[in-house]
Amino acid sequence: MKTDSIFYKLFLTIPSSFFELIGISGNEAKNYKFTSREVKQLSFRMDGLFVPTNSNSDQPFYLVEVQFQPKEELYYRIFSELFLYLRQYQPTNSWRVVVIYPTRSVEREEAHQFGDMLTLERVQRIYLDELAPINSLGVEIVKLVVEPEETAVDVAKSLVEKTQIQLTDVVRQENIIELIETIIV
């Protein structure tokens, strides 16, 4: 799906945007490597995984799922992937699950099976259309994905300008501008 690859590229290019999105300092990104892992049984491929670069740390790993289409079986899959991953890799770090939705209406909660798990502090659901304004280039790019067509081009232009002003690394600047253009197309 297009949004999966956009978010994968976004979190790979601007990993701080993920941490700012979940309410943690973007500086935390320097302690993590963003990747995608396949869990061998049934060949599950996770949307994304933020794994601490220091496995001896108290930092959790984050399983990230981006879901832009309603899927009744989503939480069955996420928690299956999580527990298969835990069994297969036996990480020393604790876990967190972050599910990113464009709107609350896309979520299919399955409260009967997963109600208790969804209330755990380890599970965070983010609805992009409900995000409060955050002064972060990365989060603003994330929000561009759900920006209405009428305003998306203007917002994208503004983000390109911010990128050119805020970033001095030309290669990083070009990568982020390319990402913004990909979202708009």
mmCIF file with all atom_site columns, C-alpha atoms in Angstrom:
data_model
loop_
_atom_site.group_PDB
_atom_site.id
_atom_site.type_symbol
_atom_site.label_atom_id
_atom_site.label_alt_id
_atom_site.label_comp_id
_atom_site.label_asym_id
_atom_site.label_entity_id
_atom_site.label_seq_id
_atom_site.pdbx_PDB_ins_code
_atom_site.Cartn_x
_atom_site.Cartn_y
_atom_site.Cartn_z
_atom_site.occupancy
_atom_site.B_iso_or_equiv
_atom_site.pdbx_formal_charge
_atom_site.auth_seq_id
_atom_site.auth_comp_id
_atom_site.auth_asym_id
_atom_site.auth_atom_id
_atom_site.pdbx_PDB_model_num
ATOM 1   C CA . MET A 1 1   ? 0.000   0.000   0.000  1.00 0.00 ? 1   MET A CA 1
ATOM 2   C CA . LYS A 1 2   ? 1.255   3.478   -0.816 1.00 0.00 ? 2   LYS A CA 1
ATOM 3   C CA . THR A 1 3   ? 0.965   4.778   2.760  1.00 0.00 ? 3   THR A CA 1
ATOM 4   C CA . ASP A 1 4   ? 3.063   1.893   4.112  1.00 0.00 ? 4   ASP A CA 1
ATOM 5   C CA . SER A 1 5   ? 5.988   2.792   1.862  1.00 0.00 ? 5   SER A CA 1
ATOM 6   C CA . ILE A 1 6   ? 5.575   6.520   2.559  1.00 0.00 ? 6   ILE A CA 1
ATOM 7   C CA . PHE A 1 7   ? 5.696   5.987   6.320  1.00 0.00 ? 7   PHE A CA 1
ATOM 8   C CA . TYR A 1 8   ? 8.555   3.510   6.014  1.00 0.00 ? 8   TYR A CA 1
ATOM 9   C CA . LYS A 1 9   ? 10.562  6.082   4.058  1.00 0.00 ? 9   LYS A CA 1
ATOM 10  C CA . LEU A 1 10  ? 9.488   8.888   6.418  1.00 0.00 ? 10  LEU A CA 1
ATOM 11  C CA . PHE A 1 11  ? 10.565  7.028   9.564  1.00 0.00 ? 11  PHE A CA 1
ATOM 12  C CA . LEU A 1 12  ? 13.786  5.939   7.859  1.00 0.00 ? 12  LEU A CA 1
ATOM 13  C CA . THR A 1 13  ? 14.559  9.537   6.777  1.00 0.00 ? 13  THR A CA 1
ATOM 14  C CA . ILE A 1 14  ? 13.248  11.399  9.843  1.00 0.00 ? 14  ILE A CA 1
ATOM 15  C CA . PRO A 1 15  ? 13.145  8.879   12.696 1.00 0.00 ? 15  PRO A CA 1
ATOM 16  C CA . SER A 1 16  ? 12.610  11.699  15.205 1.00 0.00 ? 16  SER A CA 1
ATOM 17  C CA . SER A 1 17  ? 9.130   12.239  13.703 1.00 0.00 ? 17  SER A CA 1
ATOM 18  C CA . PHE A 1 18  ? 7.989   8.889   15.133 1.00 0.00 ? 18  PHE A CA 1
ATOM 19  C CA . PHE A 1 19  ? 9.096   9.752   18.659 1.00 0.00 ? 19  PHE A CA 1
ATOM 20  C CA . GLU A 1 20  ? 7.582   13.239  18.479 1.00 0.00 ? 20  GLU A CA 1
ATOM 21  C CA . LEU A 1 21  ? 4.365   11.651  17.223 1.00 0.00 ? 21  LEU A CA 1
ATOM 22  C CA . ILE A 1 22  ? 4.141   9.451   20.329 1.00 0.00 ? 22  ILE A CA 1
ATOM 23  C CA . GLY A 1 23  ? 4.968   12.350  22.655 1.00 0.00 ? 23  GLY A CA 1
ATOM 24  C CA . ILE A 1 24  ? 8.646   11.619  23.285 1.00 0.00 ? 24  ILE A CA 1
ATOM 25  C CA . SER A 1 25  ? 11.583  13.891  22.482 1.00 0.00 ? 25  SER A CA 1
ATOM 26  C CA . GLY A 1 26  ? 12.813  13.507  18.914 1.00 0.00 ? 26  GLY A CA 1
ATOM 27  C CA . ASN A 1 27  ? 16.336  13.212  20.349 1.00 0.00 ? 27  ASN A CA 1
ATOM 28  C CA . GLU A 1 28  ? 15.387  9.682   21.419 1.00 0.00 ? 28  GLU A CA 1
ATOM 29  C CA . ALA A 1 29  ? 15.708  8.615   17.751 1.00 0.00 ? 29  ALA A CA 1
ATOM 30  C CA . LYS A 1 30  ? 19.500  8.593   18.015 1.00 0.00 ? 30  LYS A CA 1
ATOM 31  C CA . ASN A 1 31  ? 19.182  5.555   20.300 1.00 0.00 ? 31  ASN A CA 1
ATOM 32  C CA . TYR A 1 32  ? 17.178  3.549   17.765 1.00 0.00 ? 32  TYR A CA 1
ATOM 33  C CA . LYS A 1 33  ? 17.505  1.927   14.374 1.00 0.00 ? 33  LYS A CA 1
ATOM 34  C CA . PHE A 1 34  ? 14.377  1.766   12.202 1.00 0.00 ? 34  PHE A CA 1
ATOM 35  C CA . THR A 1 35  ? 13.948  -1.485  10.329 1.00 0.00 ? 35  THR A CA 1
ATOM 36  C CA . SER A 1 36  ? 11.423  -4.015  9.128  1.00 0.00 ? 36  SER A CA 1
ATOM 37  C CA . ARG A 1 37  ? 11.667  -7.640  10.157 1.00 0.00 ? 37  ARG A CA 1
ATOM 38  C CA . GLU A 1 38  ? 10.093  -10.776 8.890  1.00 0.00 ? 38  GLU A CA 1
ATOM 39  C CA . VAL A 1 39  ? 8.772   -13.244 11.408 1.00 0.00 ? 39  VAL A CA 1
ATOM 40  C CA . LYS A 1 40  ? 9.415   -16.656 9.876  1.00 0.00 ? 40  LYS A CA 1
ATOM 41  C CA . GLN A 1 41  ? 6.241   -18.477 10.828 1.00 0.00 ? 41  GLN A CA 1
ATOM 42  C CA . LEU A 1 42  ? 3.621   -17.653 8.192  1.00 0.00 ? 42  LEU A CA 1
ATOM 43  C CA . SER A 1 43  ? 5.972   -14.989 6.822  1.00 0.00 ? 43  SER A CA 1
ATOM 44  C CA . PHE A 1 44  ? 4.604   -11.981 8.678  1.00 0.00 ? 44  PHE A CA 1
ATOM 45  C CA . ARG A 1 45  ? 6.270   -8.729  7.674  1.00 0.00 ? 45  ARG A CA 1
ATOM 46  C CA . MET A 1 46  ? 5.906   -5.908  10.160 1.00 0.00 ? 46  MET A CA 1
ATOM 47  C CA . ASP A 1 47  ? 5.341   -2.386  8.824  1.00 0.00 ? 47  ASP A CA 1
ATOM 48  C CA . GLY A 1 48  ? 8.186   -1.126  10.939 1.00 0.00 ? 48  GLY A CA 1
ATOM 49  C CA . LEU A 1 49  ? 10.233  -1.706  14.009 1.00 0.00 ? 49  LEU A CA 1
ATOM 50  C CA . PHE A 1 50  ? 12.247  0.787   16.040 1.00 0.00 ? 50  PHE A CA 1
ATOM 51  C CA . VAL A 1 51  ? 14.902  -1.283  17.786 1.00 0.00 ? 51  VAL A CA 1
ATOM 52  C CA . PRO A 1 52  ? 17.216  0.256   20.398 1.00 0.00 ? 52  PRO A CA 1
ATOM 53  C CA . THR A 1 53  ? 20.788  0.431   19.164 1.00 0.00 ? 53  THR A CA 1
ATOM 54  C CA . ASN A 1 54  ? 21.948  -0.637  22.639 1.00 0.00 ? 54  ASN A CA 1
ATOM 55  C CA . SER A 1 55  ? 20.262  -3.939  23.529 1.00 0.00 ? 55  SER A CA 1
ATOM 56  C CA . ASN A 1 56  ? 21.328  -3.580  27.169 1.00 0.00 ? 56  ASN A CA 1
ATOM 57  C CA . SER A 1 57  ? 19.306  -0.411  27.632 1.00 0.00 ? 57  SER A CA 1
ATOM 58  C CA . ASP A 1 58  ? 15.951  -0.009  29.350 1.00 0.00 ? 58  ASP A CA 1
ATOM 59  C CA . GLN A 1 59  ? 14.490  1.421   26.152 1.00 0.00 ? 59  GLN A CA 1
ATOM 60  C CA . PRO A 1 60  ? 11.607  -0.538  24.612 1.00 0.00 ? 60  PRO A CA 1
ATOM 61  C CA . PHE A 1 61  ? 11.395  -1.614  21.001 1.00 0.00 ? 61  PHE A CA 1
ATOM 62  C CA . TYR A 1 62  ? 8.448   -0.203  19.041 1.00 0.00 ? 62  TYR A CA 1
ATOM 63  C CA . LEU A 1 63  ? 6.365   -2.245  16.623 1.00 0.00 ? 63  LEU A CA 1
ATOM 64  C CA . VAL A 1 64  ? 4.799   0.312   14.252 1.00 0.00 ? 64  VAL A CA 1
ATOM 65  C CA . GLU A 1 65  ? 1.696   -0.356  12.171 1.00 0.00 ? 65  GLU A CA 1
ATOM 66  C CA . VAL A 1 66  ? 0.288   2.196   9.723  1.00 0.00 ? 66  VAL A CA 1
ATOM 67  C CA . GLN A 1 67  ? -3.326  1.426   8.825  1.00 0.00 ? 67  GLN A CA 1
ATOM 68  C CA . PHE A 1 68  ? -5.232  3.581   6.348  1.00 0.00 ? 68  PHE A CA 1
ATOM 69  C CA . GLN A 1 69  ? -7.943  1.051   5.412  1.00 0.00 ? 69  GLN A CA 1
ATOM 70  C CA . PRO A 1 70  ? -10.457 -0.585  7.768  1.00 0.00 ? 70  PRO A CA 1
ATOM 71  C CA . LYS A 1 71  ? -9.366  -4.150  8.561  1.00 0.00 ? 71  LYS A CA 1
ATOM 72  C CA . GLU A 1 72  ? -11.436 -6.282  10.874 1.00 0.00 ? 72  GLU A CA 1
ATOM 73  C CA . GLU A 1 73  ? -8.530  -8.641  11.586 1.00 0.00 ? 73  GLU A CA 1
ATOM 74  C CA . LEU A 1 74  ? -5.858  -5.971  12.173 1.00 0.00 ? 74  LEU A CA 1
ATOM 75  C CA . TYR A 1 75  ? -5.381  -6.511  15.912 1.00 0.00 ? 75  TYR A CA 1
ATOM 76  C CA . TYR A 1 76  ? -5.347  -10.283 15.431 1.00 0.00 ? 76  TYR A CA 1
ATOM 77  C CA . ARG A 1 77  ? -2.435  -9.818  13.021 1.00 0.00 ? 77  ARG A CA 1
ATOM 78  C CA . ILE A 1 78  ? -0.570  -7.191  15.084 1.00 0.00 ? 78  ILE A CA 1
ATOM 79  C CA . PHE A 1 79  ? -0.615  -9.172  18.307 1.00 0.00 ? 79  PHE A CA 1
ATOM 80  C CA . SER A 1 80  ? 0.205   -12.409 16.451 1.00 0.00 ? 80  SER A CA 1
ATOM 81  C CA . GLU A 1 81  ? 3.222   -10.691 14.889 1.00 0.00 ? 81  GLU A CA 1
ATOM 82  C CA . LEU A 1 82  ? 4.260   -9.249  18.236 1.00 0.00 ? 82  LEU A CA 1
ATOM 83  C CA . PHE A 1 83  ? 4.117   -12.527 20.110 1.00 0.00 ? 83  PHE A CA 1
ATOM 84  C CA . LEU A 1 84  ? 5.749   -14.507 17.311 1.00 0.00 ? 84  LEU A CA 1
ATOM 85  C CA . TYR A 1 85  ? 8.500   -11.867 17.212 1.00 0.00 ? 85  TYR A CA 1
ATOM 86  C CA . LEU A 1 86  ? 8.951   -12.146 20.990 1.00 0.00 ? 86  LEU A CA 1
ATOM 87  C CA . ARG A 1 87  ? 9.171   -15.927 20.737 1.00 0.00 ? 87  ARG A CA 1
ATOM 88  C CA . GLN A 1 88  ? 11.521  -15.944 17.749 1.00 0.00 ? 88  GLN A CA 1
ATOM 89  C CA . TYR A 1 89  ? 13.931  -13.135 18.729 1.00 0.00 ? 89  TYR A CA 1
ATOM 90  C CA . GLN A 1 90  ? 13.487  -13.123 22.539 1.00 0.00 ? 90  GLN A CA 1
ATOM 91  C CA . PRO A 1 91  ? 14.562  -9.483  22.830 1.00 0.00 ? 91  PRO A CA 1
ATOM 92  C CA . THR A 1 92  ? 15.816  -8.242  26.175 1.00 0.00 ? 92  THR A CA 1
ATOM 93  C CA . ASN A 1 93  ? 13.976  -4.952  25.722 1.00 0.00 ? 93  ASN A CA 1
ATOM 94  C CA . SER A 1 94  ? 10.319  -4.486  26.603 1.00 0.00 ? 94  SER A CA 1
ATOM 95  C CA . TRP A 1 95  ? 7.854   -3.824  23.788 1.00 0.00 ? 95  TRP A CA 1
ATOM 96  C CA . ARG A 1 96  ? 5.478   -1.093  22.662 1.00 0.00 ? 96  ARG A CA 1
ATOM 97  C CA . VAL A 1 97  ? 2.925   -1.185  19.847 1.00 0.00 ? 97  VAL A CA 1
ATOM 98  C CA . VAL A 1 98  ? 2.014   2.016   17.979 1.00 0.00 ? 98  VAL A CA 1
ATOM 99  C CA . VAL A 1 99  ? -0.814  1.957   15.439 1.00 0.00 ? 99  VAL A CA 1
ATOM 100 C CA . ILE A 1 100 ? -1.205  5.028   13.227 1.00 0.00 ? 100 ILE A CA 1
ATOM 101 C CA . TYR A 1 101 ? -4.605  5.714   11.667 1.00 0.00 ? 101 TYR A CA 1
ATOM 102 C CA . PRO A 1 102 ? -5.652  8.621   9.435  1.00 0.00 ? 102 PRO A CA 1
ATOM 103 C CA . THR A 1 103 ? -8.915  8.932   11.404 1.00 0.00 ? 103 THR A CA 1
ATOM 104 C CA . ARG A 1 104 ? -10.636 7.157   14.274 1.00 0.00 ? 104 ARG A CA 1
ATOM 105 C CA . SER A 1 105 ? -13.308 5.859   11.860 1.00 0.00 ? 105 SER A CA 1
ATOM 106 C CA . VAL A 1 106 ? -10.783 3.561   10.139 1.00 0.00 ? 106 VAL A CA 1
ATOM 107 C CA . GLU A 1 107 ? -10.066 1.620   13.322 1.00 0.00 ? 107 GLU A CA 1
ATOM 108 C CA . ARG A 1 108 ? -11.877 -1.673  13.945 1.00 0.00 ? 108 ARG A CA 1
ATOM 109 C CA . GLU A 1 109 ? -11.306 -2.105  17.659 1.00 0.00 ? 109 GLU A CA 1
ATOM 110 C CA . GLU A 1 110 ? -12.355 -5.740  18.329 1.00 0.00 ? 110 GLU A CA 1
ATOM 111 C CA . ALA A 1 111 ? -12.964 -4.840  21.985 1.00 0.00 ? 111 ALA A CA 1
ATOM 112 C CA . HIS A 1 112 ? -14.263 -8.334  22.748 1.00 0.00 ? 112 HIS A CA 1
ATOM 113 C CA . GLN A 1 113 ? -10.888 -9.938  22.028 1.00 0.00 ? 113 GLN A CA 1
ATOM 114 C CA . PHE A 1 114 ? -8.428  -7.089  22.531 1.00 0.00 ? 114 PHE A CA 1
ATOM 115 C CA . GLY A 1 115 ? -10.145 -4.530  24.771 1.00 0.00 ? 115 GLY A CA 1
ATOM 116 C CA . ASP A 1 116 ? -7.819  -5.154  27.722 1.00 0.00 ? 116 ASP A CA 1
ATOM 117 C CA . MET A 1 117 ? -4.690  -5.150  25.566 1.00 0.00 ? 117 MET A CA 1
ATOM 118 C CA . LEU A 1 118 ? -5.667  -1.905  23.841 1.00 0.00 ? 118 LEU A CA 1
ATOM 119 C CA . THR A 1 119 ? -5.845  -0.157  27.223 1.00 0.00 ? 119 THR A CA 1
ATOM 120 C CA . LEU A 1 120 ? -2.284  -1.136  28.155 1.00 0.00 ? 120 LEU A CA 1
ATOM 121 C CA . GLU A 1 121 ? 0.238   1.697   28.350 1.00 0.00 ? 121 GLU A CA 1
ATOM 122 C CA . ARG A 1 122 ? 2.341   -0.380  25.956 1.00 0.00 ? 122 ARG A CA 1
ATOM 123 C CA . VAL A 1 123 ? -0.221  0.098   23.171 1.00 0.00 ? 123 VAL A CA 1
ATOM 124 C CA . GLN A 1 124 ? -0.705  3.532   21.625 1.00 0.00 ? 124 GLN A CA 1
ATOM 125 C CA . ARG A 1 125 ? -3.146  4.440   18.873 1.00 0.00 ? 125 ARG A CA 1
ATOM 126 C CA . ILE A 1 126 ? -2.597  7.679   16.969 1.00 0.00 ? 126 ILE A CA 1
ATOM 127 C CA . TYR A 1 127 ? -5.243  9.362   14.822 1.00 0.00 ? 127 TYR A CA 1
ATOM 128 C CA . LEU A 1 128 ? -3.502  11.813  12.499 1.00 0.00 ? 128 LEU A CA 1
ATOM 129 C CA . ASP A 1 129 ? -6.555  14.039  12.048 1.00 0.00 ? 129 ASP A CA 1
ATOM 130 C CA . GLU A 1 130 ? -6.717  14.577  15.834 1.00 0.00 ? 130 GLU A CA 1
ATOM 131 C CA . LEU A 1 131 ? -3.084  15.559  16.380 1.00 0.00 ? 131 LEU A CA 1
ATOM 132 C CA . ALA A 1 132 ? -2.584  18.859  18.133 1.00 0.00 ? 132 ALA A CA 1
ATOM 133 C CA . PRO A 1 133 ? -0.288  21.320  16.378 1.00 0.00 ? 133 PRO A CA 1
ATOM 134 C CA . ILE A 1 134 ? 3.328   20.338  17.056 1.00 0.00 ? 134 ILE A CA 1
ATOM 135 C CA . ASN A 1 135 ? 6.304   22.429  16.019 1.00 0.00 ? 135 ASN A CA 1
ATOM 136 C CA . SER A 1 136 ? 8.117   19.588  14.281 1.00 0.00 ? 136 SER A CA 1
ATOM 137 C CA . LEU A 1 137 ? 8.962   19.290  10.610 1.00 0.00 ? 137 LEU A CA 1
ATOM 138 C CA . GLY A 1 138 ? 8.706   15.495  10.797 1.00 0.00 ? 138 GLY A CA 1
ATOM 139 C CA . VAL A 1 139 ? 5.255   15.488  12.406 1.00 0.00 ? 139 VAL A CA 1
ATOM 140 C CA . GLU A 1 140 ? 4.039   18.147  9.962  1.00 0.00 ? 140 GLU A CA 1
ATOM 141 C CA . ILE A 1 141 ? 5.133   15.875  7.102  1.00 0.00 ? 141 ILE A CA 1
ATOM 142 C CA . VAL A 1 142 ? 3.270   12.974  8.742  1.00 0.00 ? 142 VAL A CA 1
ATOM 143 C CA . LYS A 1 143 ? 0.130   15.136  8.943  1.00 0.00 ? 143 LYS A CA 1
ATOM 144 C CA . LEU A 1 144 ? 0.496   16.039  5.246  1.00 0.00 ? 144 LEU A CA 1
ATOM 145 C CA . VAL A 1 145 ? -0.647  12.489  4.458  1.00 0.00 ? 145 VAL A CA 1
ATOM 146 C CA . VAL A 1 146 ? -4.169  13.341  5.717  1.00 0.00 ? 146 VAL A CA 1
ATOM 147 C CA . GLU A 1 147 ? -4.244  16.969  4.564  1.00 0.00 ? 147 GLU A CA 1
ATOM 148 C CA . PRO A 1 148 ? -7.318  17.747  2.398  1.00 0.00 ? 148 PRO A CA 1
ATOM 149 C CA . GLU A 1 149 ? -6.553  18.026  -1.330 1.00 0.00 ? 149 GLU A CA 1
ATOM 150 C CA . GLU A 1 150 ? -7.610  21.686  -1.385 1.00 0.00 ? 150 GLU A CA 1
ATOM 151 C CA . THR A 1 151 ? -4.847  22.698  1.022  1.00 0.00 ? 151 THR A CA 1
ATOM 152 C CA . ALA A 1 152 ? -2.257  19.928  0.558  1.00 0.00 ? 152 ALA A CA 1
ATOM 153 C CA . VAL A 1 153 ? -0.233  21.692  -2.157 1.00 0.00 ? 153 VAL A CA 1
ATOM 154 C CA . ASP A 1 154 ? 0.079   24.901  -0.119 1.00 0.00 ? 154 ASP A CA 1
ATOM 155 C CA . VAL A 1 155 ? 1.027   22.960  3.003  1.00 0.00 ? 155 VAL A CA 1
ATOM 156 C CA . ALA A 1 156 ? 3.597   20.982  0.977  1.00 0.00 ? 156 ALA A CA 1
ATOM 157 C CA . LYS A 1 157 ? 5.131   24.199  -0.389 1.00 0.00 ? 157 LYS A CA 1
ATOM 158 C CA . SER A 1 158 ? 5.389   25.538  3.142  1.00 0.00 ? 158 SER A CA 1
ATOM 159 C CA . LEU A 1 159 ? 7.061   22.304  4.287  1.00 0.00 ? 159 LEU A CA 1
ATOM 160 C CA . VAL A 1 160 ? 9.573   22.474  1.425  1.00 0.00 ? 160 VAL A CA 1
ATOM 161 C CA . GLU A 1 161 ? 10.451  26.042  2.483  1.00 0.00 ? 161 GLU A CA 1
ATOM 162 C CA . LYS A 1 162 ? 10.822  24.956  6.127  1.00 0.00 ? 162 LYS A CA 1
ATOM 163 C CA . THR A 1 163 ? 13.045  22.074  5.027  1.00 0.00 ? 163 THR A CA 1
ATOM 164 C CA . GLN A 1 164 ? 15.287  24.417  3.054  1.00 0.00 ? 164 GLN A CA 1
ATOM 165 C CA . ILE A 1 165 ? 15.523  26.837  5.990  1.00 0.00 ? 165 ILE A CA 1
ATOM 166 C CA . GLN A 1 166 ? 15.915  24.340  8.847  1.00 0.00 ? 166 GLN A CA 1
ATOM 167 C CA . LEU A 1 167 ? 18.253  21.774  7.296  1.00 0.00 ? 167 LEU A CA 1
ATOM 168 C CA . THR A 1 168 ? 21.790  22.506  6.181  1.00 0.00 ? 168 THR A CA 1
ATOM 169 C CA . ASP A 1 169 ? 22.647  18.981  5.011  1.00 0.00 ? 169 ASP A CA 1
ATOM 170 C CA . VAL A 1 170 ? 21.826  19.157  1.286  1.00 0.00 ? 170 VAL A CA 1
ATOM 171 C CA . VAL A 1 171 ? 21.408  15.388  0.821  1.00 0.00 ? 171 VAL A CA 1
ATOM 172 C CA . ARG A 1 172 ? 19.006  15.146  3.780  1.00 0.00 ? 172 ARG A CA 1
ATOM 173 C CA . GLN A 1 173 ? 17.186  18.232  2.476  1.00 0.00 ? 173 GLN A CA 1
ATOM 174 C CA . GLU A 1 174 ? 16.749  16.619  -0.960 1.00 0.00 ? 174 GLU A CA 1
ATOM 175 C CA . ASN A 1 175 ? 15.539  13.338  0.574  1.00 0.00 ? 175 ASN A CA 1
ATOM 176 C CA . ILE A 1 176 ? 12.910  15.111  2.655  1.00 0.00 ? 176 ILE A CA 1
ATOM 177 C CA . ILE A 1 177 ? 11.740  17.286  -0.254 1.00 0.00 ? 177 ILE A CA 1
ATOM 178 C CA . GLU A 1 178 ? 11.447  14.141  -2.393 1.00 0.00 ? 178 GLU A CA 1
ATOM 179 C CA . LEU A 1 179 ? 9.377   12.552  0.372  1.00 0.00 ? 179 LEU A CA 1
ATOM 180 C CA . ILE A 1 180 ? 7.063   15.582  0.510  1.00 0.00 ? 180 ILE A CA 1
ATOM 181 C CA . GLU A 1 181 ? 6.625   15.408  -3.266 1.00 0.00 ? 181 GLU A CA 1
ATOM 182 C CA . THR A 1 182 ? 5.866   11.674  -3.048 1.00 0.00 ? 182 THR A CA 1
ATOM 183 C CA . ILE A 1 183 ? 3.115   12.323  -0.510 1.00 0.00 ? 183 ILE A CA 1
ATOM 184 C CA . ILE A 1 184 ? 1.518   14.988  -2.719 1.00 0.00 ? 184 ILE A CA 1
ATOM 185 C CA . VAL A 1 185 ? 1.546   12.864  -5.889 1.00 0.00 ? 185 VAL A CA 1
#
